[in-house]
Amino acid sequence: MKKLFPLVTACLLLALLSNFTAGPAGYQVGDKVADFKLRNVDGQLVSLADNQAAKGYIVVFTCNTCPYAQAYESRIIGLHQKYAAQGYPVVAINPNDEATVPGDSFAAMKARAASKQYPFPYLQDATQQVARTFGATRTPHLYVVTRRGTDFVVSYIGAIDDNSEDATLVKTKYVEQAMTDILAGKPAATSSTKAIGCTIKWKKA
Amino acid sequence: MKSFRLFLLLLTGGLLSAGAARAQQVSVIKFAELQQRLNRQNDTTYVVNFWATWCAPCVKELPLFEQLNTTHADKKVKVLLVSMDYASQLNKKVKPFVLRRGLKSEVVLLGETDPNTYLEKVDPKWSGALPFTVMWNGRQNRRATFEKEFTPAELAAEVARFLP
């Protein structure tokens, strides 16, 4: 029995480890969100719990360097301008490893946020743990989370709209469609969509 | 002297455009056509890689797919490179890229504007990040998808699983 114990512990550890390295599949619609504490470009730490007045958030994983993120940048600013007043401000999170992509360094993030006058926090996910927990795979990758008491629950995951190249040719604004339902207190009719984006630049293992 | 320079300019211009004409075609296809190609079931192992000129990890791993054409020339392996660049970039970016790299694999550009309409149909596991690769062999009833960048060893090992 004594001999067995370390073996069992080792097996359990191994199981945990292999689970951990495989990475979680990330959130599905309806999942409760684990709060985070990430550094904003102004040097302050930001958490979802900070803003008591927020009914929810539009959390978007984005970055400086991806052409798709750049194509959507002004549309993300537009989402904040439209929905912050209705209780759903944007929180932008950059999950890219700055060692792999120097253009996504904290200094470069500060410069970008300043030059484009981001009206929302732009946070660095330095450990990439938040992106992994959410299950974000690409930039941009967007999540709408809705307050339930002191918790936040995922109510929409996916794409911003149906045309990344040309905002003037958009027929379906997926996020806005979802937001209409969410603001009316209903589940989003289309709560999950997909889009092309740049793969998140994960740290070299 | 001036006329000589002009002559040279015209000559090099002519040579360059002749080269471009000889370069492989990149056709723009709709998803329905791509889907037909993704459903080919026979004794060939198909390797379809979704990439884009703006995607650094994709560009980095392209030579690995190119190499398959030589290393597996006698093994019934067919590589298709599907560019996810915008169709508006065909002549400006994609064709010059293919020419510059001397790509030998077949290259097509997927001319669709809303990925939400087709990503799921390519593979439910594809979240939309690039690069993305699908391999299959109908005769062996095997299929595998990869939403990641390959190392040379990984790609060789994954393709090897499909070979008799």
Short mmCIF file of C-alpha atoms in Angstrom, two decimals:
data_model
loop_
_atom_site.label_atom_id
_atom_site.label_comp_id
_atom_site.label_asym_id
_atom_site.label_seq_id
_atom_site.Cartn_x
_atom_site.Cartn_y
_atom_site.Cartn_z
CA MET A 1 0.00 0.00 0.00
CA LYS A 2 2.81 2.34 0.95
CA LYS A 3 4.55 1.57 -2.31
CA LEU A 4 1.38 2.07 -4.24
CA PHE A 5 0.77 5.54 -2.89
CA PRO A 6 3.60 7.38 -4.70
CA LEU A 7 2.66 5.54 -7.88
CA VAL A 8 -0.95 6.64 -7.65
CA THR A 9 0.15 10.19 -6.87
CA ALA A 10 2.49 10.13 -9.84
CA CYS A 11 -0.29 8.87 -12.11
CA LEU A 12 -2.66 11.53 -10.85
CA LEU A 13 -0.06 14.22 -11.33
CA LEU A 14 0.65 12.96 -14.81
CA ALA A 15 -3.04 12.96 -15.65
CA LEU A 16 -3.35 16.51 -14.36
CA LEU A 17 -0.26 17.61 -16.24
CA SER A 18 -1.29 16.04 -19.53
CA ASN A 19 -4.66 17.67 -19.13
CA PHE A 20 -3.00 20.95 -18.48
CA THR A 21 -0.62 20.79 -21.44
CA ALA A 22 -3.44 19.84 -23.79
CA GLY A 23 -5.06 23.09 -22.68
CA PRO A 24 -8.70 23.56 -21.84
CA ALA A 25 -11.19 23.67 -24.69
CA GLY A 26 -12.23 27.10 -23.45
CA TYR A 27 -15.61 28.62 -22.75
CA GLN A 28 -18.89 27.69 -24.34
CA VAL A 29 -21.92 29.96 -24.34
CA GLY A 30 -23.48 29.75 -20.86
CA ASP A 31 -20.18 29.18 -19.04
CA LYS A 32 -19.23 31.28 -16.03
CA VAL A 33 -16.11 33.39 -16.61
CA ALA A 34 -13.15 33.34 -14.24
CA ASP A 35 -12.17 36.95 -13.53
CA PHE A 36 -8.66 38.10 -14.38
CA LYS A 37 -6.27 40.87 -13.44
CA LEU A 38 -4.31 42.19 -16.41
CA ARG A 39 -2.14 45.24 -16.98
CA ASN A 40 -3.68 48.03 -19.02
CA VAL A 41 -1.62 50.34 -21.27
CA ASP A 42 -1.95 53.04 -18.57
CA GLY A 43 -0.13 50.75 -16.13
CA GLN A 44 -3.25 50.00 -14.04
CA LEU A 45 -4.47 46.47 -13.39
CA VAL A 46 -7.96 45.78 -14.75
CA SER A 47 -10.52 43.14 -13.71
CA LEU A 48 -14.10 42.55 -14.79
CA ALA A 49 -15.19 43.13 -11.18
CA ASP A 50 -13.79 46.69 -11.21
CA ASN A 51 -16.69 48.26 -13.05
CA GLN A 52 -19.68 47.89 -10.73
CA ALA A 53 -21.99 49.58 -13.24
CA ALA A 54 -21.21 47.20 -16.12
CA LYS A 55 -24.08 44.93 -17.15
CA GLY A 56 -21.51 42.96 -19.06
CA TYR A 57 -18.51 43.36 -21.34
CA ILE A 58 -17.52 42.91 -24.94
CA VAL A 59 -14.19 41.13 -24.46
CA VAL A 60 -12.12 41.02 -27.61
CA PHE A 61 -8.78 39.28 -28.07
CA THR A 62 -6.94 41.42 -30.57
CA CYS A 63 -3.46 42.74 -31.31
CA ASN A 64 -1.41 45.37 -33.12
CA THR A 65 0.05 43.25 -35.88
CA CYS A 66 -2.66 41.04 -37.40
CA PRO A 67 -4.18 42.49 -40.60
CA TYR A 68 -7.59 41.20 -39.55
CA ALA A 69 -7.29 42.88 -36.15
CA GLN A 70 -6.27 46.07 -37.94
CA ALA A 71 -9.18 45.76 -40.36
CA TYR A 72 -11.57 45.52 -37.41
CA GLU A 73 -9.92 48.13 -35.18
CA SER A 74 -12.28 51.00 -35.97
CA ARG A 75 -15.26 48.64 -35.81
CA ILE A 76 -14.17 47.55 -32.31
CA ILE A 77 -13.97 51.22 -31.30
CA GLY A 78 -17.45 51.61 -32.82
CA LEU A 79 -18.78 48.73 -30.70
CA HIS A 80 -17.52 50.46 -27.56
CA GLN A 81 -19.05 53.77 -28.61
CA LYS A 82 -22.38 52.08 -29.23
CA TYR A 83 -22.59 49.70 -26.27
CA ALA A 84 -20.60 51.25 -23.39
CA ALA A 85 -23.48 53.63 -22.78
CA GLN A 86 -25.83 50.63 -22.63
CA GLY A 87 -23.71 48.95 -19.97
CA TYR A 88 -21.45 46.80 -22.18
CA PRO A 89 -18.04 48.45 -22.59
CA VAL A 90 -15.27 46.87 -24.67
CA VAL A 91 -12.25 45.28 -23.00
CA ALA A 92 -9.46 44.54 -25.48
CA ILE A 93 -6.86 41.92 -24.60
CA ASN A 94 -3.62 41.30 -26.50
CA PRO A 95 -2.56 37.67 -25.97
CA ASN A 96 0.42 37.57 -28.36
CA ASP A 97 3.85 36.59 -27.07
CA GLU A 98 5.98 39.70 -27.48
CA ALA A 99 9.13 37.60 -27.80
CA THR A 100 7.65 36.09 -30.96
CA VAL A 101 6.02 39.32 -32.21
CA PRO A 102 7.94 42.45 -31.14
CA GLY A 103 5.18 44.54 -32.73
CA ASP A 104 2.90 43.35 -29.94
CA SER A 105 5.16 44.44 -27.08
CA PHE A 106 3.67 46.40 -24.19
CA ALA A 107 5.39 49.56 -25.49
CA ALA A 108 3.91 49.00 -28.96
CA MET A 109 0.47 48.43 -27.40
CA LYS A 110 0.77 51.73 -25.55
CA ALA A 111 1.72 53.51 -28.76
CA ARG A 112 -1.17 51.97 -30.70
CA ALA A 113 -3.74 52.76 -28.02
CA ALA A 114 -2.50 56.35 -27.87
CA SER A 115 -2.37 56.93 -31.63
CA LYS A 116 -5.84 55.45 -32.21
CA GLN A 117 -7.19 56.94 -28.95
CA TYR A 118 -8.68 53.68 -27.73
CA PRO A 119 -11.68 54.57 -25.55
CA PHE A 120 -11.40 51.19 -23.78
CA PRO A 121 -8.70 49.36 -21.81
CA TYR A 122 -6.09 47.51 -23.87
CA LEU A 123 -4.69 44.77 -21.66
CA GLN A 124 -1.63 42.59 -22.04
CA ASP A 125 -2.22 38.89 -21.37
CA ALA A 126 1.46 38.38 -20.58
CA THR A 127 1.13 34.77 -19.38
CA GLN A 128 -1.48 33.96 -22.09
CA GLN A 129 -3.49 32.27 -19.33
CA VAL A 130 -6.60 34.37 -19.96
CA ALA A 131 -6.64 33.57 -23.69
CA ARG A 132 -6.20 29.87 -22.87
CA THR A 133 -8.97 29.93 -20.26
CA PHE A 134 -11.36 31.63 -22.69
CA GLY A 135 -10.32 29.28 -25.49
CA ALA A 136 -9.35 32.13 -27.78
CA THR A 137 -7.41 30.91 -30.82
CA ARG A 138 -7.12 33.92 -33.08
CA THR A 139 -7.21 37.70 -33.32
CA PRO A 140 -9.80 39.11 -33.40
CA HIS A 141 -11.81 36.65 -31.26
CA LEU A 142 -14.75 38.17 -29.43
CA TYR A 143 -16.77 37.19 -26.35
CA VAL A 144 -19.81 38.96 -24.92
CA VAL A 145 -20.15 38.29 -21.18
CA THR A 146 -23.24 39.19 -19.16
CA ARG A 147 -23.47 39.91 -15.46
CA ARG A 148 -25.24 37.39 -13.23
CA GLY A 149 -24.97 38.83 -9.73
CA THR A 150 -21.25 39.01 -9.05
CA ASP A 151 -20.42 36.58 -11.86
CA PHE A 152 -20.19 37.01 -15.61
CA VAL A 153 -21.56 34.43 -18.03
CA VAL A 154 -20.63 34.00 -21.71
CA SER A 155 -23.53 34.95 -23.98
CA TYR A 156 -21.86 35.23 -27.39
CA ILE A 157 -18.64 33.94 -28.96
CA GLY A 158 -17.14 34.58 -32.34
CA ALA A 159 -17.13 36.98 -35.23
CA ILE A 160 -17.84 40.71 -35.39
CA ASP A 161 -19.58 40.68 -38.76
CA ASP A 162 -19.59 38.91 -42.13
CA ASN A 163 -17.04 40.99 -44.06
CA SER A 164 -13.60 41.69 -42.64
CA GLU A 165 -12.28 43.38 -45.76
CA ASP A 166 -14.92 46.01 -46.29
CA ALA A 167 -17.15 47.38 -43.55
CA THR A 168 -19.37 49.04 -46.13
CA LEU A 169 -20.30 45.65 -47.62
CA VAL A 170 -21.32 44.03 -44.34
CA LYS A 171 -24.74 42.40 -44.50
CA THR A 172 -24.87 40.76 -41.07
CA LYS A 173 -23.38 42.36 -37.98
CA TYR A 174 -23.14 39.21 -35.86
CA VAL A 175 -22.19 40.91 -32.58
CA GLU A 176 -24.78 43.64 -32.90
CA GLN A 177 -27.44 41.07 -33.72
CA ALA A 178 -26.50 39.17 -30.57
CA MET A 179 -26.36 42.38 -28.51
CA THR A 180 -29.94 43.27 -29.53
CA ASP A 181 -31.13 40.00 -27.99
CA ILE A 182 -28.84 40.24 -24.96
CA LEU A 183 -29.90 43.80 -24.15
CA ALA A 184 -33.53 42.64 -24.37
CA GLY A 185 -32.72 40.03 -21.73
CA LYS A 186 -32.97 37.14 -24.20
CA PRO A 187 -30.33 34.59 -25.19
CA ALA A 188 -28.69 35.48 -28.50
CA ALA A 189 -30.49 33.70 -31.35
CA THR A 190 -27.10 33.18 -33.02
CA SER A 191 -24.76 32.86 -30.06
CA SER A 192 -21.73 31.40 -31.79
CA THR A 193 -20.09 32.27 -35.11
CA LYS A 194 -16.68 31.74 -36.68
CA ALA A 195 -14.23 33.98 -38.49
CA ILE A 196 -10.79 33.89 -40.00
CA GLY A 197 -8.04 35.49 -38.00
CA CYS A 198 -4.35 35.32 -37.19
CA THR A 199 -3.42 32.49 -34.91
CA ILE A 200 -2.46 33.68 -31.42
CA LYS A 201 1.33 33.66 -31.18
CA TRP A 202 1.78 31.26 -28.27
CA LYS A 203 4.97 31.23 -26.27
CA LYS A 204 7.41 28.58 -27.39
CA ALA A 205 7.01 25.69 -24.97
CA MET B 1 22.23 56.82 -74.40
CA LYS B 2 18.76 57.67 -73.21
CA SER B 3 17.22 55.52 -75.90
CA PHE B 4 19.51 52.65 -74.92
CA ARG B 5 18.28 52.87 -71.34
CA LEU B 6 14.71 52.89 -72.54
CA PHE B 7 15.47 49.84 -74.67
CA LEU B 8 16.89 48.03 -71.65
CA LEU B 9 13.88 49.00 -69.59
CA LEU B 10 11.51 47.67 -72.24
CA LEU B 11 13.54 44.50 -72.59
CA THR B 12 13.57 43.72 -68.85
CA GLY B 13 9.90 44.67 -68.63
CA GLY B 14 9.16 42.26 -71.45
CA LEU B 15 11.16 39.48 -69.81
CA LEU B 16 9.43 40.01 -66.49
CA SER B 17 5.96 39.85 -67.95
CA ALA B 18 6.90 36.77 -69.97
CA GLY B 19 8.02 35.17 -66.71
CA ALA B 20 4.75 36.10 -65.06
CA ALA B 21 2.81 34.58 -67.95
CA ARG B 22 4.70 31.32 -67.50
CA ALA B 23 4.06 31.29 -63.77
CA GLN B 24 1.46 28.93 -62.49
CA GLN B 25 -2.11 30.12 -62.49
CA VAL B 26 -3.88 30.96 -59.26
CA SER B 27 -7.58 30.58 -59.79
CA VAL B 28 -10.24 32.06 -57.54
CA ILE B 29 -12.76 29.40 -56.56
CA LYS B 30 -16.03 29.45 -54.64
CA PHE B 31 -16.59 27.25 -51.61
CA ALA B 32 -18.84 24.79 -53.48
CA GLU B 33 -15.94 23.92 -55.77
CA LEU B 34 -13.51 23.62 -52.87
CA GLN B 35 -15.96 21.38 -51.05
CA GLN B 36 -16.07 19.01 -54.02
CA ARG B 37 -12.31 18.82 -53.92
CA LEU B 38 -12.32 18.20 -50.17
CA ASN B 39 -14.59 15.22 -50.80
CA ARG B 40 -12.38 13.32 -53.23
CA GLN B 41 -12.21 9.73 -52.09
CA ASN B 42 -9.67 7.48 -53.81
CA ASP B 43 -6.21 6.05 -53.18
CA THR B 44 -4.50 9.45 -53.18
CA THR B 45 -3.51 11.14 -49.92
CA TYR B 46 -4.62 14.76 -50.12
CA VAL B 47 -2.90 17.47 -48.11
CA VAL B 48 -4.82 20.75 -48.17
CA ASN B 49 -3.22 23.70 -46.42
CA PHE B 50 -5.13 26.94 -45.75
CA TRP B 51 -2.73 29.86 -45.64
CA ALA B 52 -2.40 33.56 -46.47
CA THR B 53 0.40 35.85 -47.59
CA TRP B 54 -0.19 37.98 -44.46
CA CYS B 55 0.12 35.00 -42.10
CA ALA B 56 3.72 34.72 -40.86
CA PRO B 57 3.55 31.13 -39.52
CA CYS B 58 1.86 30.04 -42.77
CA VAL B 59 4.55 31.58 -44.93
CA LYS B 60 7.18 29.99 -42.73
CA GLU B 61 5.82 26.46 -43.15
CA LEU B 62 4.94 26.64 -46.88
CA PRO B 63 8.31 25.14 -47.94
CA LEU B 64 7.43 21.99 -45.95
CA PHE B 65 4.34 21.44 -48.09
CA GLU B 66 6.32 22.26 -51.20
CA GLN B 67 8.89 19.60 -50.29
CA LEU B 68 6.20 16.92 -50.20
CA ASN B 69 5.95 17.22 -53.99
CA THR B 70 9.53 15.96 -54.34
CA THR B 71 9.92 13.71 -51.30
CA HIS B 72 6.60 11.97 -51.99
CA ALA B 73 6.60 12.27 -55.78
CA ASP B 74 6.09 8.50 -56.22
CA LYS B 75 3.63 8.07 -53.36
CA LYS B 76 0.28 9.44 -54.59
CA VAL B 77 0.34 12.52 -52.38
CA LYS B 78 -1.39 15.64 -53.71
CA VAL B 79 -0.82 19.06 -52.14
CA LEU B 80 -3.30 21.91 -52.55
CA LEU B 81 -2.54 25.34 -51.10
CA VAL B 82 -5.70 27.35 -50.46
CA SER B 83 -4.95 31.05 -50.12
CA MET B 84 -7.30 32.86 -47.75
CA ASP B 85 -6.16 36.26 -48.98
CA TYR B 86 -8.89 38.56 -50.21
CA ALA B 87 -9.72 38.06 -53.89
CA SER B 88 -8.90 41.74 -54.36
CA GLN B 89 -5.28 40.86 -53.53
CA LEU B 90 -4.95 38.16 -56.23
CA ASN B 91 -2.85 40.18 -58.67
CA LYS B 92 -1.32 42.56 -56.14
CA LYS B 93 -0.13 40.06 -53.53
CA VAL B 94 -0.91 36.40 -54.18
CA LYS B 95 0.33 35.87 -57.73
CA PRO B 96 3.59 37.80 -57.14
CA PHE B 97 4.12 35.79 -53.94
CA VAL B 98 3.60 32.48 -55.73
CA LEU B 99 5.93 33.59 -58.50
CA ARG B 100 8.62 34.88 -56.13
CA ARG B 101 8.59 31.68 -54.10
CA GLY B 102 8.43 29.52 -57.21
CA LEU B 103 5.63 27.46 -55.67
CA LYS B 104 5.10 24.17 -57.51
CA SER B 105 2.01 22.99 -55.63
CA GLU B 106 -1.39 23.90 -56.99
CA VAL B 107 -2.57 27.18 -55.47
CA VAL B 108 -6.17 28.40 -55.41
CA LEU B 109 -7.70 31.42 -53.71
CA LEU B 110 -10.96 30.96 -51.85
CA GLY B 111 -13.15 33.82 -53.05
CA GLU B 112 -15.67 34.02 -50.22
CA THR B 113 -16.34 36.96 -47.91
CA ASP B 114 -17.98 35.36 -44.86
CA PRO B 115 -15.95 32.59 -43.21
CA ASN B 116 -18.86 31.84 -40.88
CA THR B 117 -20.67 30.26 -43.84
CA TYR B 118 -17.96 27.67 -44.59
CA LEU B 119 -15.46 27.15 -41.72
CA GLU B 120 -17.73 24.64 -40.03
CA LYS B 121 -18.21 22.75 -43.31
CA VAL B 122 -14.48 22.38 -43.86
CA ASP B 123 -14.15 21.01 -40.35
CA PRO B 124 -16.11 21.61 -37.13
CA LYS B 125 -12.83 21.73 -35.22
CA TRP B 126 -11.51 24.68 -37.28
CA SER B 127 -11.96 27.85 -35.22
CA GLY B 128 -10.74 30.07 -38.05
CA ALA B 129 -7.09 30.52 -37.12
CA LEU B 130 -4.46 30.12 -39.84
CA PRO B 131 -2.58 28.00 -40.73
CA PHE B 132 -5.04 25.11 -40.94
CA THR B 133 -4.33 21.79 -42.67
CA VAL B 134 -6.52 18.84 -43.54
CA MET B 135 -5.19 15.46 -44.74
CA TRP B 136 -7.21 12.48 -45.83
CA ASN B 137 -7.11 9.28 -47.81
CA GLY B 138 -10.44 7.82 -48.93
CA ARG B 139 -9.10 4.34 -49.58
CA GLN B 140 -7.79 4.16 -46.02
CA ASN B 141 -10.80 5.94 -44.58
CA ARG B 142 -8.48 8.23 -42.64
CA ARG B 143 -8.73 11.97 -42.02
CA ALA B 144 -6.85 14.40 -39.80
CA THR B 145 -6.96 18.16 -39.26
CA PHE B 146 -4.41 20.51 -37.71
CA GLU B 147 -4.98 24.08 -36.58
CA LYS B 148 -1.32 24.81 -36.04
CA GLU B 149 2.06 25.35 -37.67
CA PHE B 150 4.05 22.17 -38.34
CA THR B 151 7.66 21.44 -37.57
CA PRO B 152 9.35 19.51 -40.43
CA ALA B 153 9.37 16.34 -38.28
CA GLU B 154 5.68 16.68 -37.38
CA LEU B 155 4.54 17.09 -40.97
CA ALA B 156 6.64 14.16 -42.15
CA ALA B 157 5.26 11.97 -39.36
CA GLU B 158 1.63 12.95 -39.99
CA VAL B 159 1.86 12.34 -43.75
CA ALA B 160 3.64 9.03 -43.10
CA ARG B 161 0.56 7.76 -41.20
CA PHE B 162 -1.37 7.86 -44.47
CA LEU B 163 1.14 5.98 -46.55
CA PRO B 164 0.82 2.24 -47.05
#
